[in-house]
Each structure stands twice: as C-alpha cells, then as structure tokens.
Amino acid sequence: MENYDKLRLADSKNVNGKVTWHSPSNLAIIKYWGKHGIQLPNNPSLSMTLTNAISKTTVEYQQRSNYSGGAEVTFEFEGKQLPKFQERIKRYLTSIKPFVPFIEQLQFDIKSENTFPHSSGIASSASAMSALALCITTIEDELFNSLPEIEDFERKASLLARLGSGSASRSIFDSWALWGKTGDVEGSSDEYAIPMKEKVHPTFHSLHDDILIVSSTEKSVSSSDGHALMDTNTYASTRYDEAKRQLFYLLEALKQGDIERFGKIAEQEAMSLHALMMVSNPSYILMEPATLAVIKKVRGYRKDTGAHLYFSLDAGPNVHLLYPDSEAEQINEFIQNELKQYCVNGLIINDKVGPGPIQID
Ligand code: DP6
C-alpha cells in the first residue's frame, strides 16, 4: 500500500473550507453481487453512469484542536438530522483513515440531498457515497496539493467511494465504468473503477434508462446482507465464472455497437441476480407481480415490433428500461400507453447515460 503518512496537517494550521459535489447513481449491466475482504468484489462489474438520479453533497470542514482516533461528523439529509446515517458516515470516515490520515484532524459538517424520491427504492448508496468520497478527495487535494493529475484524483475518489459502497466506485466516471480486475481490460483493478467511455460505441453514449417505480416499499434485504448470502450460495462459483464470461461478451457488444447482444446480456444478468437471491438461504423474492408483468410486456413488444427495448433490475422490484436514443419516440409511446399503469402513482424516472459527477464549489 502507498504511504499516506504525509497527508497529515501541522497542528498550527487551523484550516477550514467548503466543498460541494453532485454525483450520479449508476446502473450495473454486469452485476456486482458477492464480496470479500475490505469491500473487494468477487467478480468484475460494468455500469452505465446516470444523468438525473443525483446526490448533492456539501462538506464543510474545520481543523480540530483535540482529536483522538475517530472522525467528527454532523450529518443532515434533506434538511433533517438523521442519527443512523450520521453514525454510518462517522464509521465510514473513520474506516478510510489509513488512506486519508488527516480525516481525524477535521470536524465535518455534511449536508446531502437526492434528486430522486427516497421512497422510490433507487439505490442511493452509489450516488451518496461517490459524492462524499469526491468531497473528501477534493479536501485532500486542497490541503496537500497531492492529486494534481485528473487520473490520480479520480482513482483516489473511486477507491474511497468503493470503501463506502462497492457500486459507488463506478459513479466517479462519466458514461461507462468498470470495477474489478479482469484480464480483458488493461488497468482494471479490484481497488477502484476505471473509465470505459473510450471503449464503448457512440450508440451507448446516449442509452436511455427509464426507471419504472413499480413498488416504493423499503428493500427487504440490504445490499450488504445480500452480498453476504453469496458466501453460502451453492451457485456462487458458477455465478462468478458466468459474470466474467458475460463481461467478455458485453465488452465486445459495447465496442461494436451491438444493441441486440447488449440487451440479451443485460436481461440475463438481471435474471441471474434475482435467481441467486431466490436460491439463497434465506431465500428472497425481490420481484413484485408488476415486475413480471412489465417484463412480459417488454418481451412481447420486442417480438411484435423488433424495437430494441430491454430491461435490467437491481436488487429490488423496479424495472430499468434500456433503449437507444434513436428509438426513443416510439418506445416512449409504448411505455406511456402500456407500462405506466404498473407504476406507483405513475412514477417513472427518465434517465440516460450521463456526464458524470460535477464539482459545484
Ligand atoms: C445489485 O454497492 O450497494 O446494485 O458494497 O455493500 O454497499 P455494498 O453494495 P452495493 O451493491 C450493489 C449491488 C447491485 C449490483 C451493482 O450495482 O453492481
């Protein structure tokens, strides 16, 4: 491990400042499901970075005169103090101390909000943890001028984000990102994600992801518990091999602009994720009847019209609809007429591949 000891403040410095980042969520096409060690993935994953599902996080910091080990934090989410999240963030910041030793020398006052409704069941950990990691990385660079090259900055932000939530490591990059070591992509790593835009055909630079909110109930299994279930899942090693093989084919499809192959893999990955949860012990069924109804309609519509409309799922019941920009008009009509009825209060979050996080101040 790199030596980060130099990232400590002189006690006399008395620094303070304020940093804000807006950072998006992402949708994995090759799913990360199963981890080991300190937030290391059991297979590589590949995702599209979204545009509209964003966390906006501001971190104010001030040097502490007395400190003893743990991070000092206050946390407000959408104007409310949430002790449970505050504790989680405190634990997270304390845990990243080996990489950013100055963390214990500062008091942090953090405010965050999401652009998407929290009852929507959209995983917010990717956007939230990437936004926070970007703020901490900016603070490091402001205080120590340690990350002047953009690649180094992004790598550090991705590493810190990963330690908060694995999927957050991928949200640091615009367009498409890969997290996890694979012989198929040079420079890939289990420690941080890498950008993939250059390896992806322009068709996929504007891919749509409309998120159909078919249920807004709380997740019945947290991601962390879900990952842990893989440790005893009979199909785990088969799954990790399959994910690697699927990644290889997906990389080809993305490079060639092959939307049909892409769609097939996206759907297989979504189904594999849910199948793994169904056969885990305890077993979880995270789809709702409306999830299946939507999937059947999507498949029927594709068969009837030849449209390039595909679905993906995360660890929950909501359906992500994926389609190229060139077919948006026709597909939107289908969604409005045939699928909107399955959504809670008709809620659909229209999203697409995006430009990645932006620093506000
Ligand atoms: C199904 O990144 O939320 O969305 O590392 O425990 O925070 P932790 O898990 P998390 O898991 C995401 C799982 C997934 C697939 C994916 O995004 O790759």
Coordinates of C-alpha atoms and ligand atoms in Angstrom, one line a residue:
M1 CA 0.0 0.0 0.0
E2 CA 1.1 3.5 -0.8
N3 CA 2.4 5.5 2.1
Y4 CA -0.2 8.2 3.0
D5 CA 1.5 9.4 6.2
K6 CA 2.4 12.8 4.6
L7 CA -1.4 13.6 4.5
R8 CA -1.4 15.0 8.0
L9 CA -1.8 18.6 8.9
A10 CA 0.6 20.6 11.1
D11 CA -1.3 21.3 14.4
S12 CA -0.8 25.0 13.9
K13 CA -2.6 25.2 10.6
N14 CA -6.2 25.8 11.6
V15 CA -7.6 25.2 8.1
N16 CA -11.3 25.3 7.1
G17 CA -13.3 25.2 3.9
K18 CA -16.4 24.1 2.0
V19 CA -16.7 21.6 -0.9
T20 CA -19.8 20.6 -2.9
W21 CA -20.2 17.8 -5.4
H22 CA -23.1 16.5 -7.4
S23 CA -22.7 12.8 -8.2
P24 CA -24.9 10.4 -10.1
S25 CA -26.2 6.9 -9.4
N26 CA -25.3 4.1 -11.9
L27 CA -26.9 1.0 -13.3
A28 CA -24.7 -2.1 -13.5
I29 CA -25.2 -4.3 -16.6
I30 CA -22.7 -6.9 -15.3
K31 CA -23.7 -7.1 -11.6
Y32 CA -21.5 -7.0 -8.6
W33 CA -23.0 -9.5 -6.2
G34 CA -20.7 -11.1 -3.7
K35 CA -17.6 -9.6 -2.0
H36 CA -14.7 -10.4 0.3
G37 CA -12.0 -8.7 2.3
I38 CA -12.4 -5.0 2.7
Q39 CA -15.0 -4.3 0.0
L40 CA -13.4 -6.3 -2.7
P41 CA -15.6 -7.7 -5.5
N42 CA -15.9 -11.4 -6.2
N43 CA -16.3 -10.6 -9.9
P44 CA -15.8 -7.5 -12.1
S45 CA -18.8 -5.3 -12.8
L46 CA -19.6 -2.8 -15.6
S47 CA -22.1 0.0 -15.4
M48 CA -23.6 3.0 -17.1
T49 CA -23.4 6.3 -15.2
L50 CA -26.8 8.0 -15.0
T51 CA -27.6 11.7 -15.5
N52 CA -30.6 12.6 -13.4
A53 CA -30.5 10.4 -10.3
I54 CA -28.0 12.5 -8.3
S55 CA -26.9 13.1 -4.8
K56 CA -25.8 16.7 -3.9
T57 CA -23.4 16.8 -1.0
T58 CA -21.7 19.7 0.7
V59 CA -18.9 19.1 3.2
E60 CA -17.8 22.0 5.5
Y61 CA -14.6 21.3 7.4
Q62 CA -12.6 22.8 10.1
Q63 CA -9.5 21.8 11.9
R64 CA -9.9 20.3 15.4
S65 CA -7.5 21.2 18.1
N66 CA -8.1 18.0 20.0
Y67 CA -8.6 14.7 18.3
S68 CA -8.3 11.1 19.3
G69 CA -8.9 8.5 16.6
G70 CA -12.4 8.8 15.2
A71 CA -13.9 11.2 12.7
E72 CA -16.1 14.0 14.0
V73 CA -19.2 14.5 11.9
T74 CA -22.6 16.1 11.8
F75 CA -25.0 15.0 9.0
E76 CA -28.2 16.4 7.6
F77 CA -30.2 14.7 4.9
E78 CA -32.7 16.9 3.1
G79 CA -32.7 19.3 6.0
K80 CA -33.2 16.7 8.7
Q81 CA -30.7 15.3 11.1
L82 CA -30.6 11.5 10.8
P83 CA -28.6 9.9 13.7
K84 CA -28.5 6.5 12.0
F85 CA -26.9 7.8 8.8
Q86 CA -24.6 10.1 10.8
E87 CA -23.3 7.1 12.7
R88 CA -22.8 5.2 9.4
I89 CA -20.9 8.2 7.9
K90 CA -18.8 8.5 11.0
R91 CA -17.9 4.9 10.8
Y92 CA -17.1 5.2 7.1
L93 CA -14.9 8.3 7.6
T94 CA -13.1 6.6 10.5
S95 CA -12.5 3.5 8.3
I96 CA -10.8 5.4 5.5
K97 CA -8.2 7.0 7.9
P98 CA -5.4 4.8 6.5
F99 CA -5.8 6.4 3.1
V100 CA -6.6 10.0 4.4
P101 CA -4.9 10.3 7.8
F102 CA -6.0 14.0 8.1
I103 CA -9.6 12.9 8.5
E104 CA -9.3 12.7 12.3
Q105 CA -7.9 16.2 12.4
L106 CA -11.0 17.8 11.0
Q107 CA -14.6 18.4 12.1
F108 CA -17.0 17.7 9.2
D109 CA -20.5 19.2 8.8
I110 CA -22.2 17.3 5.9
K111 CA -25.4 18.2 4.1
S112 CA -26.8 16.0 1.4
E113 CA -29.9 15.6 -0.7
N114 CA -31.1 13.4 -3.6
T115 CA -32.9 14.5 -6.8
F116 CA -34.9 11.3 -6.7
P117 CA -37.6 10.4 -4.1
H118 CA -36.1 8.2 -1.4
S119 CA -39.3 6.1 -1.3
S120 CA -38.6 5.2 -4.9
G121 CA -36.3 2.3 -3.9
I122 CA -33.5 3.6 -6.1
A123 CA -30.2 2.6 -4.6
S124 CA -28.8 5.8 -3.3
S125 CA -25.6 4.5 -1.9
A126 CA -23.7 4.8 -5.2
S127 CA -24.6 8.4 -5.7
A128 CA -24.3 9.3 -2.0
M129 CA -21.0 7.6 -1.3
S130 CA -19.4 8.8 -4.5
A131 CA -20.4 12.4 -3.8
L132 CA -19.0 12.2 -0.3
A133 CA -15.8 10.5 -1.5
L134 CA -15.3 13.2 -4.1
C135 CA -15.7 15.9 -1.4
I136 CA -13.0 14.2 0.8
T137 CA -10.7 13.7 -2.2
T138 CA -11.1 17.4 -3.1
I139 CA -10.3 18.4 0.5
E140 CA -7.2 16.2 0.4
D141 CA -6.1 18.0 -2.8
E142 CA -6.9 21.4 -1.4
L143 CA -4.9 20.8 1.7
F144 CA -1.9 18.9 0.3
N145 CA -2.0 19.6 -3.4
S146 CA -1.4 15.8 -3.7
L147 CA -3.6 14.9 -6.7
P148 CA -2.8 17.4 -9.5
E149 CA -3.4 14.9 -12.3
I150 CA -7.1 14.1 -13.0
E151 CA -6.4 10.4 -13.3
D152 CA -4.9 10.3 -9.8
F153 CA -7.7 12.3 -8.4
E154 CA -10.4 10.1 -9.9
R155 CA -8.6 6.9 -8.9
K156 CA -8.4 8.1 -5.3
A157 CA -12.0 9.2 -5.3
S158 CA -13.1 5.9 -6.7
L159 CA -11.1 4.0 -4.1
L160 CA -12.6 6.0 -1.3
A161 CA -16.1 5.6 -2.8
R162 CA -15.6 1.8 -3.0
L163 CA -14.8 1.6 0.7
G164 CA -18.2 3.3 1.4
S165 CA -20.2 1.2 -1.1
G166 CA -18.8 -1.0 -3.9
S167 CA -21.1 0.3 -6.6
A168 CA -20.1 3.9 -5.7
S169 CA -16.6 3.3 -7.1
R170 CA -18.1 3.3 -10.6
S171 CA -20.1 6.6 -10.3
I172 CA -16.9 8.6 -10.4
F173 CA -16.7 8.3 -14.1
D174 CA -18.8 9.6 -16.9
S175 CA -20.5 7.4 -19.4
W176 CA -19.4 3.8 -18.6
A177 CA -17.2 2.4 -15.9
L178 CA -15.6 -1.0 -14.9
W179 CA -14.8 -2.1 -11.4
G180 CA -12.9 -5.3 -10.7
K181 CA -9.8 -6.9 -12.1
T182 CA -10.1 -8.7 -15.4
G183 CA -7.6 -9.9 -17.9
D184 CA -9.9 -8.5 -20.6
V185 CA -9.2 -4.8 -19.7
E186 CA -5.8 -3.4 -19.1
G187 CA -5.5 -1.3 -15.9
S188 CA -8.6 -2.8 -14.3
S189 CA -8.5 -3.2 -10.5
D190 CA -10.4 -4.6 -7.6
E191 CA -9.4 -1.4 -5.6
Y192 CA -11.1 1.2 -7.9
A193 CA -13.1 1.6 -11.0
I194 CA -11.8 2.8 -14.4
P195 CA -13.4 4.8 -17.2
M196 CA -14.7 2.9 -20.2
K197 CA -16.2 5.6 -22.4
E198 CA -13.4 5.3 -25.0
K199 CA -14.1 1.5 -25.3
V200 CA -17.8 2.0 -25.9
H201 CA -19.5 2.6 -29.3
P202 CA -21.4 6.0 -29.5
T203 CA -24.8 4.2 -29.6
F204 CA -24.2 3.5 -25.9
H205 CA -23.2 7.1 -25.0
S206 CA -26.8 8.2 -25.1
L207 CA -28.5 5.0 -24.0
H208 CA -31.8 5.6 -22.1
D209 CA -32.7 4.1 -18.7
D210 CA -36.3 4.8 -17.7
I211 CA -36.8 3.5 -14.2
L212 CA -40.3 2.2 -13.6
I213 CA -41.2 2.5 -9.9
V214 CA -43.5 -0.4 -9.5
S215 CA -43.1 -0.5 -5.7
S216 CA -41.9 2.0 -3.2
T217 CA -41.6 -0.3 -0.2
E218 CA -38.3 -0.5 1.7
K219 CA -35.9 -3.1 0.4
S220 CA -36.4 -6.4 2.3
V221 CA -32.7 -7.2 2.2
S222 CA -29.8 -4.7 2.4
S223 CA -27.1 -4.9 -0.2
S224 CA -24.6 -5.8 2.5
D225 CA -26.7 -8.7 3.7
G226 CA -27.4 -9.7 0.1
H227 CA -23.7 -9.9 -0.7
A228 CA -23.1 -12.0 2.4
L229 CA -25.7 -14.5 1.2
M230 CA -23.4 -15.3 -1.7
D231 CA -20.9 -16.8 0.8
T232 CA -23.1 -19.8 1.3
N233 CA -24.9 -19.8 -2.1
T234 CA -24.5 -23.2 -3.9
Y235 CA -24.2 -21.5 -7.2
A236 CA -21.7 -18.8 -6.2
S237 CA -18.6 -20.1 -8.0
T238 CA -20.6 -20.8 -11.2
R239 CA -22.0 -17.3 -10.9
Y240 CA -18.6 -15.7 -10.7
D241 CA -17.4 -17.6 -13.8
E242 CA -20.6 -16.6 -15.6
A243 CA -20.1 -12.9 -14.7
K244 CA -16.6 -13.0 -16.2
R245 CA -17.8 -14.7 -19.4
Q246 CA -20.7 -12.2 -19.7
L247 CA -18.3 -9.3 -19.2
F248 CA -16.2 -10.5 -22.1
Y249 CA -19.2 -10.7 -24.4
L250 CA -20.6 -7.4 -23.2
L251 CA -17.3 -5.6 -23.8
E252 CA -17.4 -6.9 -27.4
A253 CA -21.1 -5.8 -27.9
L254 CA -20.3 -2.3 -26.4
K255 CA -17.4 -1.9 -28.7
Q256 CA -19.2 -2.9 -31.8
G257 CA -22.4 -1.1 -31.0
D258 CA -24.3 -4.4 -31.0
I259 CA -27.5 -3.4 -29.2
E260 CA -29.2 -6.9 -29.5
R261 CA -26.3 -8.7 -27.9
F262 CA -26.1 -6.0 -25.3
G263 CA -29.8 -6.4 -24.4
K264 CA -29.6 -10.1 -24.2
I265 CA -26.7 -9.9 -21.7
A266 CA -28.4 -7.1 -19.7
E267 CA -31.5 -9.2 -19.2
Q268 CA -29.6 -12.4 -18.4
E269 CA -27.6 -10.5 -15.7
A270 CA -30.8 -9.1 -14.2
M271 CA -32.4 -12.6 -14.1
S272 CA -29.2 -14.2 -12.7
L273 CA -29.1 -11.6 -9.8
H274 CA -32.7 -12.4 -8.9
A275 CA -32.3 -16.1 -9.3
L276 CA -29.3 -16.0 -6.9
M277 CA -31.5 -14.3 -4.3
M278 CA -34.3 -16.8 -4.8
V279 CA -32.0 -19.8 -4.2
S280 CA -30.0 -18.2 -1.3
N281 CA -30.6 -19.2 2.3
P282 CA -32.8 -17.5 3.4
S283 CA -34.5 -17.1 0.1
Y284 CA -35.7 -13.7 -1.1
I285 CA -38.1 -12.9 -3.9
L286 CA -37.5 -9.2 -4.7
M287 CA -39.7 -9.0 -7.8
E288 CA -43.3 -8.0 -7.4
P289 CA -46.2 -9.1 -9.7
A290 CA -45.9 -5.8 -11.5
T291 CA -42.2 -6.5 -12.2
L292 CA -43.1 -9.7 -14.0
A293 CA -46.0 -8.1 -15.8
V294 CA -43.7 -5.4 -17.2
I295 CA -41.0 -7.9 -18.2
K296 CA -43.6 -9.9 -20.2
K297 CA -44.9 -6.8 -21.9
V298 CA -41.4 -5.7 -22.8
R299 CA -40.6 -9.1 -24.4
G300 CA -43.9 -9.2 -26.2
Y301 CA -43.5 -5.7 -27.6
R302 CA -40.0 -6.5 -28.8
K303 CA -41.2 -9.6 -30.5
D304 CA -44.1 -7.8 -32.2
T305 CA -42.2 -4.7 -33.3
G306 CA -38.5 -5.5 -33.4
A307 CA -37.8 -2.5 -31.2
H308 CA -34.6 -2.5 -29.2
L309 CA -36.1 -2.3 -25.8
Y310 CA -34.5 -4.3 -22.9
F311 CA -34.8 -4.4 -19.2
S312 CA -32.5 -4.6 -16.2
L313 CA -33.2 -5.0 -12.5
D314 CA -31.3 -4.1 -9.4
A315 CA -31.8 -5.8 -6.0
G316 CA -35.4 -4.7 -5.9
P317 CA -38.7 -4.8 -7.9
N318 CA -38.3 -1.7 -10.0
V319 CA -37.6 -2.2 -13.7
H320 CA -35.0 -0.3 -15.7
L321 CA -35.9 0.1 -19.3
L322 CA -32.9 0.4 -21.7
Y323 CA -33.2 1.6 -25.2
P324 CA -31.2 3.6 -27.8
D325 CA -31.9 7.3 -28.3
S326 CA -32.7 6.7 -32.0
E327 CA -35.9 4.7 -30.9
A328 CA -36.9 6.9 -28.0
E329 CA -40.1 8.4 -29.5
Q330 CA -41.8 5.1 -30.4
I331 CA -40.7 3.4 -27.2
N332 CA -41.9 6.2 -25.0
E333 CA -45.3 5.9 -26.6
F334 CA -45.4 2.2 -25.6
I335 CA -44.2 3.0 -22.1
Q336 CA -46.8 5.6 -21.6
N337 CA -49.6 3.5 -23.0
E338 CA -48.7 0.1 -21.7
L339 CA -46.3 0.2 -18.8
K340 CA -47.1 3.4 -16.8
Q341 CA -50.2 1.7 -15.3
Y342 CA -47.9 -0.6 -13.3
C343 CA -46.0 2.2 -11.6
V344 CA -46.8 3.6 -8.2
N345 CA -48.6 6.9 -8.9
G346 CA -47.5 6.6 -12.5
L347 CA -43.9 7.3 -11.3
I348 CA -41.2 6.8 -14.0
I349 CA -37.7 8.3 -13.6
N350 CA -36.4 9.1 -17.1
D351 CA -32.7 8.8 -17.1
K352 CA -29.9 8.1 -19.5
V353 CA -26.1 7.7 -19.7
G354 CA -24.6 10.8 -18.3
P355 CA -21.6 13.2 -18.0
G356 CA -20.5 12.0 -14.5
P357 CA -20.1 14.0 -11.3
I358 CA -19.5 17.8 -11.2
Q359 CA -17.9 19.9 -8.6
I360 CA -20.1 22.9 -7.6
D361 CA -17.7 24.6 -5.1
Ligands
DP6_1 C1 -27.3 -5.3 -7.2 O1 -22.7 -1.4 -3.9 O2 -25.0 -1.3 -2.8 O3 -26.8 -2.9 -7.3 O4 -20.8 -2.6 -1.5 O5 -22.4 -3.5 0.2 O6 -22.5 -1.1 -0.5 P1 -22.2 -2.5 -0.9 O7 -23.2 -2.9 -2.0 P2 -23.8 -2.1 -3.2 O8 -24.2 -3.4 -4.2 C2 -24.8 -3.1 -5.4 C3 -25.4 -4.4 -5.9 C4 -26.2 -4.2 -7.2 C5 -25.3 -4.5 -8.4 C6 -24.3 -3.4 -8.8 O9 -24.6 -2.3 -8.6 O10 -23.3 -3.9 -9.3

